[in-house]
XYZ file of C-alpha atoms in Angstrom:
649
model
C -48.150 -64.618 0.708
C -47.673 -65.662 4.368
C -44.355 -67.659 5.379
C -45.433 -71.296 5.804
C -42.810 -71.754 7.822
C -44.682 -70.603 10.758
C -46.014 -73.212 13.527
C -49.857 -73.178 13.285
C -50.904 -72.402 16.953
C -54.121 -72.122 18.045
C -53.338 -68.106 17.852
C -52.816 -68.239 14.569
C -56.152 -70.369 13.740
C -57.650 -67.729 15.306
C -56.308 -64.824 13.807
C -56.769 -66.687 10.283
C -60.384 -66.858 11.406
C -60.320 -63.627 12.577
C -59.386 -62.236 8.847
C -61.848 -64.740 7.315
C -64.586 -63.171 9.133
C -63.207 -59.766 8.073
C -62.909 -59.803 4.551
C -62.749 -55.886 4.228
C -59.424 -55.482 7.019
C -57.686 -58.381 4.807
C -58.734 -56.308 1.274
C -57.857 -52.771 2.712
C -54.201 -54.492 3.599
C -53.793 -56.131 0.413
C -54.126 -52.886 -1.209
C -51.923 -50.606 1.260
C -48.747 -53.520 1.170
C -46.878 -52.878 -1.784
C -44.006 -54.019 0.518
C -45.957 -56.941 2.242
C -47.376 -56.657 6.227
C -46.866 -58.321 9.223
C -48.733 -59.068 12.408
C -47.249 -59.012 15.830
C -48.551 -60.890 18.608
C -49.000 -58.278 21.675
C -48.644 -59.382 25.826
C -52.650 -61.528 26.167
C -54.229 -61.369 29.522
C -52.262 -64.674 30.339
C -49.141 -62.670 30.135
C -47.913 -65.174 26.934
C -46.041 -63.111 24.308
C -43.760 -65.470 23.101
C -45.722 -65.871 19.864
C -43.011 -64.574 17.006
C -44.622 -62.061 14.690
C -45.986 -63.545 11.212
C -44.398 -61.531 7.966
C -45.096 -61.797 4.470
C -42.231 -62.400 2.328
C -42.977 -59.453 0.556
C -41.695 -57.469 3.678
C -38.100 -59.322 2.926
C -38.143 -59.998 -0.656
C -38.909 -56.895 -1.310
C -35.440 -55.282 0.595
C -33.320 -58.414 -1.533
C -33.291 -60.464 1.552
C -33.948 -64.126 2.313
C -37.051 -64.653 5.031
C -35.444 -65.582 8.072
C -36.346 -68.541 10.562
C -39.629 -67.572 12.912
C -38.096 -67.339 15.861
C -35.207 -64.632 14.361
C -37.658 -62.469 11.942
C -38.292 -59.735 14.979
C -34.273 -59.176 15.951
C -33.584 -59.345 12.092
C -36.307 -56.794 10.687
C -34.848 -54.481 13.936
C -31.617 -54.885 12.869
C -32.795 -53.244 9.031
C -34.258 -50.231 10.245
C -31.750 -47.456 10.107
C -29.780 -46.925 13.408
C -30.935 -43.324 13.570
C -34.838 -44.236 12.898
C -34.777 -46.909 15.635
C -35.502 -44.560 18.648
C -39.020 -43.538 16.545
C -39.805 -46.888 14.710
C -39.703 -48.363 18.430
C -42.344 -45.389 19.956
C -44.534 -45.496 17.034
C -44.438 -49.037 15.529
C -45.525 -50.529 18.881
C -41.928 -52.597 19.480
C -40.830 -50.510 22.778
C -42.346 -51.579 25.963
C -43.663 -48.257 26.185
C -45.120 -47.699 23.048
C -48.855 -46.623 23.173
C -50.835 -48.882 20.631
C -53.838 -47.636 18.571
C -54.686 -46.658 14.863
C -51.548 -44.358 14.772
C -50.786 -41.871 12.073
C -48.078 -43.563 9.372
C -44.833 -43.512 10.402
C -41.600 -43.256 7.821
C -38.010 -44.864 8.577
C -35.691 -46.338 6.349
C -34.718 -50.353 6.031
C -31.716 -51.809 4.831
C -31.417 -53.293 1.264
C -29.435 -56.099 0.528
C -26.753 -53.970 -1.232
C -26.120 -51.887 1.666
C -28.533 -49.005 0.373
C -31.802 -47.849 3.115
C -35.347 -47.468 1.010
C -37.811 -45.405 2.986
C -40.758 -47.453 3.543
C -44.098 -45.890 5.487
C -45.897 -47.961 8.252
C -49.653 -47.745 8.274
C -50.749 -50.316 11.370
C -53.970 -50.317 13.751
C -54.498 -52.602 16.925
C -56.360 -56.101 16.623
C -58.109 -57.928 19.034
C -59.795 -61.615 18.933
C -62.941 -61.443 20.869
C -63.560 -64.229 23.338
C -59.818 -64.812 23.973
C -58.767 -60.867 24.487
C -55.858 -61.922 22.027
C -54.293 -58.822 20.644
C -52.105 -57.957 17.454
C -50.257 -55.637 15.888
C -51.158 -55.239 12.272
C -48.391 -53.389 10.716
C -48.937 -52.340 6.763
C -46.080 -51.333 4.640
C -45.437 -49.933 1.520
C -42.435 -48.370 -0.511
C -42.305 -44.031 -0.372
C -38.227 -43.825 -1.728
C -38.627 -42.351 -4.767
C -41.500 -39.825 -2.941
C -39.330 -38.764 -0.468
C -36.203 -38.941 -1.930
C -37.293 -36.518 -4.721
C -39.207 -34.847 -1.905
C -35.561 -33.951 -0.722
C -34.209 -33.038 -3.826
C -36.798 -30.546 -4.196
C -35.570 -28.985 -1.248
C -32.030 -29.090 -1.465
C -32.889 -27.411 -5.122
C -34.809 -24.806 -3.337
C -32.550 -24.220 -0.831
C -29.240 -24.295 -3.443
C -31.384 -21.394 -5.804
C -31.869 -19.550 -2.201
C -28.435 -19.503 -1.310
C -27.631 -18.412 -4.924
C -30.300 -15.531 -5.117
C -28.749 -14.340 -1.333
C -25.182 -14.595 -2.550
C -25.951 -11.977 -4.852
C -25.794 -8.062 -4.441
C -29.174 -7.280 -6.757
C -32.683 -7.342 -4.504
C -34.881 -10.271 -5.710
C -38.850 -10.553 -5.027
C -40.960 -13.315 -6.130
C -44.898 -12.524 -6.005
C -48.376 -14.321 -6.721
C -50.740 -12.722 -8.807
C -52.389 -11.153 -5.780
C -49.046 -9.496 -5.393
C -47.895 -11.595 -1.700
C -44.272 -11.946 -1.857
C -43.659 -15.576 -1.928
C -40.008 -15.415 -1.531
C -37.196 -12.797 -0.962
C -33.500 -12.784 -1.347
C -30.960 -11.488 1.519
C -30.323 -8.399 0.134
C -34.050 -7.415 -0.495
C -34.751 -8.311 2.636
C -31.615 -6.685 4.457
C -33.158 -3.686 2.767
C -35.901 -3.502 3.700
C -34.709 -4.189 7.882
C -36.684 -7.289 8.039
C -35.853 -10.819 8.059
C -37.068 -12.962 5.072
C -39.543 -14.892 7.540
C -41.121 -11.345 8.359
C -41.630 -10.781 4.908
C -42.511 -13.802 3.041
C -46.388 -14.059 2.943
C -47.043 -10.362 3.065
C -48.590 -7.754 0.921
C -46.220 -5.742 -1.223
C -48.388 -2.817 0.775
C -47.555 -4.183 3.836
C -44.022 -3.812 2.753
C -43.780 -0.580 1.507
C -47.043 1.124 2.474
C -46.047 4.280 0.179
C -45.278 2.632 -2.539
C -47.890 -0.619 -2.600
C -50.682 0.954 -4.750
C -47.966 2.025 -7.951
C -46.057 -1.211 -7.119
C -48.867 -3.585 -7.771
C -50.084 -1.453 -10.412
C -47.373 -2.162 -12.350
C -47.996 -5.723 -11.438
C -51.093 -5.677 -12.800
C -49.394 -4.089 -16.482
C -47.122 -6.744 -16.499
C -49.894 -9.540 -15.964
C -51.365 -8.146 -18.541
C -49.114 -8.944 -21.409
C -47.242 -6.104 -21.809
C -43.908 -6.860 -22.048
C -41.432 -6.777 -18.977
C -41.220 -3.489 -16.549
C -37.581 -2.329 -17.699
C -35.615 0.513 -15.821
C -38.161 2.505 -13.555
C -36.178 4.691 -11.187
C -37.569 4.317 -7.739
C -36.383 5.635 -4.424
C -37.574 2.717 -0.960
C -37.363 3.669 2.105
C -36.753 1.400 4.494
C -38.170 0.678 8.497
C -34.969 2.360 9.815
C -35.014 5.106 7.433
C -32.585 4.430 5.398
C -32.751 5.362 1.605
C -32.117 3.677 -1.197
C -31.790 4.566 -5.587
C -32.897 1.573 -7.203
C -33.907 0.649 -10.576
C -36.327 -2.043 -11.229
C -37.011 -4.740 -13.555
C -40.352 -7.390 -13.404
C -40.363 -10.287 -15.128
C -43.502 -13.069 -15.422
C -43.055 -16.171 -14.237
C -45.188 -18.986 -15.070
C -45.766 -21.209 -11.888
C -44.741 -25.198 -12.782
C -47.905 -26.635 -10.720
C -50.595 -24.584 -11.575
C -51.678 -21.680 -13.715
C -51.226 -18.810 -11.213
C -48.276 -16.691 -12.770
C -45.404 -15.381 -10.812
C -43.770 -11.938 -10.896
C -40.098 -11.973 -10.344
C -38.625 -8.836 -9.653
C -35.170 -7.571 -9.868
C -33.772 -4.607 -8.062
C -29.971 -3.004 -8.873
C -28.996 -0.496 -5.901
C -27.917 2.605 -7.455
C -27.175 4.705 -4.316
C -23.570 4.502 -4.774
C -23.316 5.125 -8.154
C -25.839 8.053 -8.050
C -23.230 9.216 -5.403
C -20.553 8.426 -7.455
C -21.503 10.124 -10.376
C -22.767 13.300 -8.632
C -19.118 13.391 -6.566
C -17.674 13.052 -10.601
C -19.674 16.247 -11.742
C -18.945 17.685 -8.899
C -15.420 17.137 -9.153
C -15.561 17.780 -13.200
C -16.665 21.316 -12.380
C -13.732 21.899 -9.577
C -11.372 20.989 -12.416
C -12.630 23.309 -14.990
C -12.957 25.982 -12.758
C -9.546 25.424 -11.676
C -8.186 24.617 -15.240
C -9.705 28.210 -15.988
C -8.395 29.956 -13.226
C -4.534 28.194 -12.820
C -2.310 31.186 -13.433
C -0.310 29.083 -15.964
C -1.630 28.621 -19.206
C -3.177 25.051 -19.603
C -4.419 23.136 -22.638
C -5.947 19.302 -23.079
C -5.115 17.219 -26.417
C -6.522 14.451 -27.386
C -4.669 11.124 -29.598
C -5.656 13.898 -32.720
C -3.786 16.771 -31.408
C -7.036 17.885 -31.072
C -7.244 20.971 -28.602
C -9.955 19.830 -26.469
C -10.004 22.518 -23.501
C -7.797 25.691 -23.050
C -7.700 28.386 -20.695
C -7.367 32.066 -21.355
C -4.241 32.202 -20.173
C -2.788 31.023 -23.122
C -3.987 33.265 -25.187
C -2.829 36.471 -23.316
C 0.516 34.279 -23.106
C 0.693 33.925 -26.964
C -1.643 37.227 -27.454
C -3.792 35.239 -29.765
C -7.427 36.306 -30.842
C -9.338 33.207 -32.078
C -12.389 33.165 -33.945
C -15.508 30.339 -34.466
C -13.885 30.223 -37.935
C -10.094 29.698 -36.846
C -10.123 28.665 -33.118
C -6.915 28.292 -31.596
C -4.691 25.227 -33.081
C -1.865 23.419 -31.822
C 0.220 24.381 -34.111
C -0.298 27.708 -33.030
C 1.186 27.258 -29.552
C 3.964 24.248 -30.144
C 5.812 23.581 -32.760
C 5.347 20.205 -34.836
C 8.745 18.838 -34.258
C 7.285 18.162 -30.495
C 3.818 16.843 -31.494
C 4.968 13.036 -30.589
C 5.737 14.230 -27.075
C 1.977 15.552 -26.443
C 0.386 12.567 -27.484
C -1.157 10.594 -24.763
C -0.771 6.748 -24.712
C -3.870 4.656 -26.625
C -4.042 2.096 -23.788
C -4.799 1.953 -19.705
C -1.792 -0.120 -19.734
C 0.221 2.444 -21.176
C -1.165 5.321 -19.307
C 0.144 3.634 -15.866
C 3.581 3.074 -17.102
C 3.982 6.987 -18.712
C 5.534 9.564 -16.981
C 5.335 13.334 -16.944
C 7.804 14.796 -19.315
C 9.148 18.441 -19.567
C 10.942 20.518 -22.146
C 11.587 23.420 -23.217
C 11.482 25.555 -26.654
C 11.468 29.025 -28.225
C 8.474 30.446 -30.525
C 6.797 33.634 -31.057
C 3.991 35.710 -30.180
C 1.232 36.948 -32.231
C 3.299 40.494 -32.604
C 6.315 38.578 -33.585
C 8.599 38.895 -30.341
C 10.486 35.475 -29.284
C 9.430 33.888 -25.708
C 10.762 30.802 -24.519
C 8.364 28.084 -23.125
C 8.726 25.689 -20.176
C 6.404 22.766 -20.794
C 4.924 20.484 -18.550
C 2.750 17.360 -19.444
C 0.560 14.837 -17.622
C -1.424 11.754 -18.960
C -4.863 12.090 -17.996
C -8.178 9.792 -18.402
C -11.443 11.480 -19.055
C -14.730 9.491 -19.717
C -12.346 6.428 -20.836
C -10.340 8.549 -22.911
C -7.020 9.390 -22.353
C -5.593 12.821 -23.215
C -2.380 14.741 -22.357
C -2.425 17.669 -20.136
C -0.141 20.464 -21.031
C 1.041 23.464 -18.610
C 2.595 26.136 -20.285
C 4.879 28.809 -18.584
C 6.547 31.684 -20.180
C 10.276 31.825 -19.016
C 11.961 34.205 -21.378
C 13.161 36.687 -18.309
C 14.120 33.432 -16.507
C 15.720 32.374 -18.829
C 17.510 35.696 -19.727
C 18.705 35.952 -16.145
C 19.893 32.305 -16.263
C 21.824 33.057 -19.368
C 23.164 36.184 -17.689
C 24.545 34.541 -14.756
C 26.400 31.977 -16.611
C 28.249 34.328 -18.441
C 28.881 36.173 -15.550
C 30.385 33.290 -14.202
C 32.207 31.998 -16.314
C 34.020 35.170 -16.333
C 34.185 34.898 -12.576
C 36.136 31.271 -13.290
C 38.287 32.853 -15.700
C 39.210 35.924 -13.604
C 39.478 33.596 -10.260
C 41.574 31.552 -12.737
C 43.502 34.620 -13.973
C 44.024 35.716 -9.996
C 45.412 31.937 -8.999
C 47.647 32.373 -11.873
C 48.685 35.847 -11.444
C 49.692 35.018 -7.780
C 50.927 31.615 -8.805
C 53.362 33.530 -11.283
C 54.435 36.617 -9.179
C 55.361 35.099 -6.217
C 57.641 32.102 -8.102
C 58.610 35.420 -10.466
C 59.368 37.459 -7.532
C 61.753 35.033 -5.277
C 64.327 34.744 -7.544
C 64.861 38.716 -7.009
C 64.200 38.709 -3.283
C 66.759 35.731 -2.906
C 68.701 38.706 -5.160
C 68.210 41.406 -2.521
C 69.135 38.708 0.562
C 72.429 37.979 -0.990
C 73.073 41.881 -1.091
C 72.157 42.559 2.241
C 74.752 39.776 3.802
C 77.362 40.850 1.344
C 76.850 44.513 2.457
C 77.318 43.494 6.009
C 80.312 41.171 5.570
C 81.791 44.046 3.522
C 80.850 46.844 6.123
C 84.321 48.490 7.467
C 84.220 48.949 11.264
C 84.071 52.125 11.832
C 80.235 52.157 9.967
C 78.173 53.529 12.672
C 75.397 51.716 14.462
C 72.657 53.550 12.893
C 73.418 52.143 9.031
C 73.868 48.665 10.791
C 70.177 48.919 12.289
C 69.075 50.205 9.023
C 70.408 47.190 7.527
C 68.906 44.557 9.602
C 65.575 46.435 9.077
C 66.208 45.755 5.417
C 66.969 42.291 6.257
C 64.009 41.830 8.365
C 61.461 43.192 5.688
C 63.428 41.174 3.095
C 62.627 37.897 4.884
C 58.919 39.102 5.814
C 58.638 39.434 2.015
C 59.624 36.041 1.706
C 57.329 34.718 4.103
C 54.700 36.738 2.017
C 55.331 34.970 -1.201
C 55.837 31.531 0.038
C 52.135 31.820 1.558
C 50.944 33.652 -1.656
C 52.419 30.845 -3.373
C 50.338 27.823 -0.861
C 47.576 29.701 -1.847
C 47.519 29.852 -5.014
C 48.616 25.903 -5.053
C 45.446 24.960 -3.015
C 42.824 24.413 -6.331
C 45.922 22.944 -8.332
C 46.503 20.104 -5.193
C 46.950 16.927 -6.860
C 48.352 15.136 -4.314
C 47.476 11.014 -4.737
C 45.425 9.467 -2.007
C 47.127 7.382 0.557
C 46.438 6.241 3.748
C 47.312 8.550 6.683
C 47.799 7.303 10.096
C 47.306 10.628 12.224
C 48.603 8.428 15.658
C 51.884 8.786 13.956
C 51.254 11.800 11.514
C 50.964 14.293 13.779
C 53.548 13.993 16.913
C 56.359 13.973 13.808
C 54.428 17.152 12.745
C 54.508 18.928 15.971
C 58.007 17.834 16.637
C 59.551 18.728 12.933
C 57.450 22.635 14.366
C 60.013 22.974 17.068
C 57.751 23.963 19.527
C 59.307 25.089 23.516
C 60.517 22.279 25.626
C 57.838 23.460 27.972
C 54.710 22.827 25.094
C 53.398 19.474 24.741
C 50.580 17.611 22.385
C 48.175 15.969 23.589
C 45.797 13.771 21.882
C 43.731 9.985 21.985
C 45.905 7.075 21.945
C 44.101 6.200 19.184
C 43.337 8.500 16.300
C 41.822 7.775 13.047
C 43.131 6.653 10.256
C 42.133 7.222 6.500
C 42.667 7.562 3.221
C 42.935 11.088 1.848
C 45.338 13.759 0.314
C 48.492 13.739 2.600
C 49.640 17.401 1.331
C 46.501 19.227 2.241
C 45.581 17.706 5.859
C 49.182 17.849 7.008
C 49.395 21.699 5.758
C 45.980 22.222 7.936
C 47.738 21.052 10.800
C 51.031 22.493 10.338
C 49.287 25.764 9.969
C 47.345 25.224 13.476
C 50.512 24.179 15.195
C 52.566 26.772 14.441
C 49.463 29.461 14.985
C 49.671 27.628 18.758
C 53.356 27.747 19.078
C 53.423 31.370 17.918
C 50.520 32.985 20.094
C 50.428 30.582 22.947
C 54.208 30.040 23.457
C 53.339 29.942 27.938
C 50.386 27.215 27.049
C 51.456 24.225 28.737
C 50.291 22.131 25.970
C 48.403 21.989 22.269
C 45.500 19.360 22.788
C 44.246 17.771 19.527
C 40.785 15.797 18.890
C 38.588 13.737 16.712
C 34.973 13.356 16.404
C 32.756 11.481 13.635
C 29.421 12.119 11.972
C 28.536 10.097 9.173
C 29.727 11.543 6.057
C 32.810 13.678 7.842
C 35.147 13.646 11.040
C 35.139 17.038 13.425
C 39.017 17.797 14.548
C 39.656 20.353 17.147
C 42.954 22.055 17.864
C 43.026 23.783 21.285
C 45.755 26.158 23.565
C 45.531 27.685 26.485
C 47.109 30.971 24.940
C 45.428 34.058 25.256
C 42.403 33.790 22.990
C 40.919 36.266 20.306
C 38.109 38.413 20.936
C 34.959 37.598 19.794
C 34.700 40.815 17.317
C 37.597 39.137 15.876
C 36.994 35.588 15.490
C 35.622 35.710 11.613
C 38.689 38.196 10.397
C 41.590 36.553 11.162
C 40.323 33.399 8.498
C 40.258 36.768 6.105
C 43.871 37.416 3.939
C 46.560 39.005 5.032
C 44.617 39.209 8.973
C 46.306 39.187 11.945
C 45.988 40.411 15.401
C 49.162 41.935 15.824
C 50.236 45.534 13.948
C 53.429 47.269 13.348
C 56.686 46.205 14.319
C 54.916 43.038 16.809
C 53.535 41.854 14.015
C 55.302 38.271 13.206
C 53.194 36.247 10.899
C 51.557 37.215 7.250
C 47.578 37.225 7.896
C 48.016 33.916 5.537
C 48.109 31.063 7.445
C 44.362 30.982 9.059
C 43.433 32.049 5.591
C 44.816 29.067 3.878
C 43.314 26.831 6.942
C 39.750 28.039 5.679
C 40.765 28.093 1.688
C 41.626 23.926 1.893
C 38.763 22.483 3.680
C 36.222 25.222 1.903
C 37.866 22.949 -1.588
C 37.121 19.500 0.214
C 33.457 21.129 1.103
C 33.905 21.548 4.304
C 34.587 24.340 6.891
C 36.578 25.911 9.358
C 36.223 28.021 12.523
C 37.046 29.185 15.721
C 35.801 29.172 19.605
C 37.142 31.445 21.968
C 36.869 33.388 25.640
C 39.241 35.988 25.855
C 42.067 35.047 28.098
C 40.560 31.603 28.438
C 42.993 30.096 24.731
C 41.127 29.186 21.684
C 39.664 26.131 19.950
C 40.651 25.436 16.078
C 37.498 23.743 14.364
C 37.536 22.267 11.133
C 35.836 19.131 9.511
C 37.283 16.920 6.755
C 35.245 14.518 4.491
C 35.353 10.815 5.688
C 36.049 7.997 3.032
C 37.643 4.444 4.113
C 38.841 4.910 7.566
C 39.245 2.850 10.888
C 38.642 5.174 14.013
C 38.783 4.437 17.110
C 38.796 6.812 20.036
C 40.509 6.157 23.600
C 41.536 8.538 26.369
C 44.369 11.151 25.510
C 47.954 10.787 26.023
C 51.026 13.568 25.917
C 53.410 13.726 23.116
C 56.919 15.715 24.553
C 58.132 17.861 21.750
């Protein structure tokens, strides 16, 4: 139905006349507008296109709209056509200026509904002409293709959704026709092959794989046939580039959904790397029984049973055992049951990551009857899925032995070091009370002496006084000595910047000796007794043997678990051959009747910082004085060191 709406020019009469006349154009139209038609008035000879175009009210009704006035039905059927299809509709629909008119092929574009949606509706049209007036038209024949193309598009979003689900996946897929062309290919079968899917698709499996075609489609033919599926045939492809692959493959018949022409589908799983995998395994299970075999400790594997699953022959010439088939070598013959529990491996993977090794030891017997004692070992393996325990065996009865031996041995080394300490604790308290005895004598003697006593008894006596005090001297450092592993002196905090000038002062060294040491010294907390005996000791070695050095320089280093002091004079230095005996008892440089110390007081040096685990020692050029070195453990302490400063005396 035509809008009556439109004026009736003398156009139109002839264009009705002109479908009047041509009863088959106005039938063919009928049958093609399932969305109505419209005719478009084209520029006549006379240049006069102002002629609005004529539409059905099919072509609006149809869309939900209202048919607009006459002179607004072009602008508003150009404002429905889809703002990306207006570039096309206006080439091929004959609405540009440039548009090239004649029977054109249909063209598709989408118009707006009155809900918003866009139907897509297919233009059929073909040029008209009135005869005597050169009058043309533009008959334009629509009908509704939505649900054609729409599913059109659904098809191939499905196709392309299953493609990008067959490429996301690791296994090669083929799809084939009966005359065995591959319709379509996944990524991975094509990747495999070193062609693209585009370079495959429409080929011959023959083509693909020329050495393997003829048995490929053979099988083809086997499974067209009825026979089941192709399940599991081992097959090695090669492809373009060489490259190898160990695949197993499955077919599978497809029925096709728009004709009777079957499909194959087949599946390929890439078995390259676990071929490789399980050869590296074997490989790797025979380096570990070879090696199990040949360890030189004797090795066995239990299951969750106590089952001996694997042992080595070193355990029997440990254990000097002689299985048979009959009575094979049990684990009760190697361990005994009270450590069963400890040899049984764990019953889950869970468990197996959070066990660790364990070790202990025991004493059993050999086949002859002689005692051994037994160091073993164990590890939590997994074999095949299984986990098992491996035990290492090692005989350690002369180890032991030996170990036994030298804790006896010294123990009695503690008790006769023990017994020494004591011994010289004891004798030289037990012996000053007599010596103080002898002293007394000797000054009583001399007070008593009558004058006319010659000068040879009074030298004798002073001799005797001399030794007497020597003696003294003696026990006094016996007795420091054999105080040192006793010390109990309380920690406190020592501050040396004061410590040691009283020290050196209370030594009485010459006028002419000073100390010399950083302005600022460290300060910690540690045994007074012990670190103020050290330097006592060091002092008074200085003032003794270097009595012309000009001064006794003292200082401080740190490291991080212990500070470095050094104690140096100018004296006359030791001799190189000598530098490790004097720290040895009763050691001193001097001999006879020069000799004015006891060989103890270097000794005792070494003795307390070798019981704080530390050590002493000494750096000298002859002639050129000598440097006291000794290091003392470091606990809370503030140090800080500046340039030196002189102490006087």
């Amino acid at each position: 139905m035509v809008n009556s709406s439109y004026p009736i020019t003398s156009s139109m009469k002839a264009l009705r006349d002109y479908l009047q006349s041509h009863g088959e154009l106005f039938f063919d139209v009928l049958e093609l507008a399932t969305c109505g038609f419209y005719l478009r008035p084209l520029l006549s000879q006379d240049g006069d296109d102002s002629q609005p175009p004529l539409f059905s009210q099919l072509c609006f009704s149809s869309l939900g709209h209202e048919v607009p006035e006459a002179e607004r039905t072009s602008q508003v059927w150009l404002d429905l056509v889809h703002p990306e299809d207006r570039a096309a509709f206006n080439q091929l629909a004959g609405w540009g200026d440039n548009a090239e008119l004649g029977n054109q092929t249909p063209v598709q574009y989408r118009l707006r509904r009155q809900d918003g949606s866009y139907r897509y509706t297919e233009e059929g049209g073909r040029r008209i002409t009135l005869g005597d007036r050169q009058e043309t038209f533009w008959l334009g024949v629509l009908h509704d293709v939505d649900e054609r193309l729409r599913a059109k598009q659904e098809l191939e979003a499905s196709h392309q959704e299953i493609q990008t689900i067959l490429d996301t996946i690791p296994t090669f897929v083929w799809i084939k026709d009966e005359s065995h062309r591959i319709l379509r290919v996944n990524r991975a079968a094509a990747n495999a092959t070193g062609m693209t899917p585009d370079e495959i698709e429409g080929r011959l499996t023959s083509d693909v794989y020329p050495e393997q075609g003829e048995r490929f489609q053979a099988s083809d033919r086997q499974l067209l046939q009825g026979n089941g599926p192709v399940r599991h045939v081992p097959e090695t492809l090669e492809n373009k580039n060489g490259d190898v692959y160990k695949m197993l493959i499955d077919k599978y018949s497809l029925p096709s959904l728009h004709d009777d022409e079957k499909r194959i589908l087949v599946v390929g799983t890439d078995i390259t790397e676990i071929e490789q995998t399980q050869l590296a395994l074997a490989s790797q299970e025979t380096q570990f029984r070879n090696l199990f075999e040949r360890s030189p400790l004797g090795s066995v594997l239990i299951d969750s049973n106590h089952q001996l699953q694997l042992i080595n022959s070193r355990i029997e010439a440990m254990y000097q055992l002689s299985p048979t088939q009959d009575r094979p070598t049990q684990l009760i013959d190697l361990v005994p049951s009270e450590f069963h529990e400890k040899l049984t491996p764990p019953k889950d993977r869970f468990s197996l990551n959070q066990t660790a090794n364990t070790q202990f030891e025991f004493e059993t017997k050999r086949a002859d009857g002689t005692t051994m004692r037994i160091s073993l070992v164990t590890a939590t393996i997994e074999i095949e899925n299984q986990s098992m325990t491996l035990a290492t065996f090692t005989d350690i009865t002369e180890r032991h032995q030996v170990a036994m031996d030298l804790e006896r041995k010294q123990e009695e080394l503690e008790r006769s070091n023990e017994d020494l300490d004591r011994f010289a604790y004891i004798a030289s308290h037990d012996l000053k009370a007599p010596l103080r005895g002898i002293m007394h004598l000797t000054e009583w003697i001399e007070e008593d002496m009558p004058p006319q006593i010659g000068q040879e008894v009074r030298e004798h006596l002073k001799m005797l006084q001399a030794q007497v005090s020597r003696m003294d001297m003696l026990l006094n450092d016996l007795l420091a000595y054999a105080r040192v592993t006793r010390q109990t002196d309380a920690v406190e905090w020592v501050d040396l910047n004061t410590a040691l000038p009283e020290l050196f002062a209370f030594m009485s060294p010459p006028p002419t000796m000073k100390l010399v040491m950083p302005t600022k010294m460290p300060s910690l907390s540690t045994a007074r007794g012990p670190l103020e005996q050290i330097f006592r000791n060091l002092f008074g070695n200085s003032i003794k043997h270097a009595a012309s050095s000009s001064q006794v320089i003292v200082t401080a280093e740190t490291t991080s678990d212990s500070y470095h002091f050094t104690v140096r004079d100018n004296g006359p230095g030791i001799p190189e051959s000598s530098q490790e005996r004097i720290f040895g008892m009763f050691q001193t440089l001097e001999s006879g009747k020069d000799r004015r110390g006891t060989g103890m007081g270097l000794h005792l040096v070494k003795r307390l910082v070798q019981v704080q685990g530390c050590d002493a020692w000494v750096e000298s050029d002859n002639h050129q004085g000598a440097a006291f070195h000794f290091t003392w453990p470091r606990e809370n302490a503030v140090h800080s060191f500046e340039k030196c400063e002189a102490y006087a005396s």
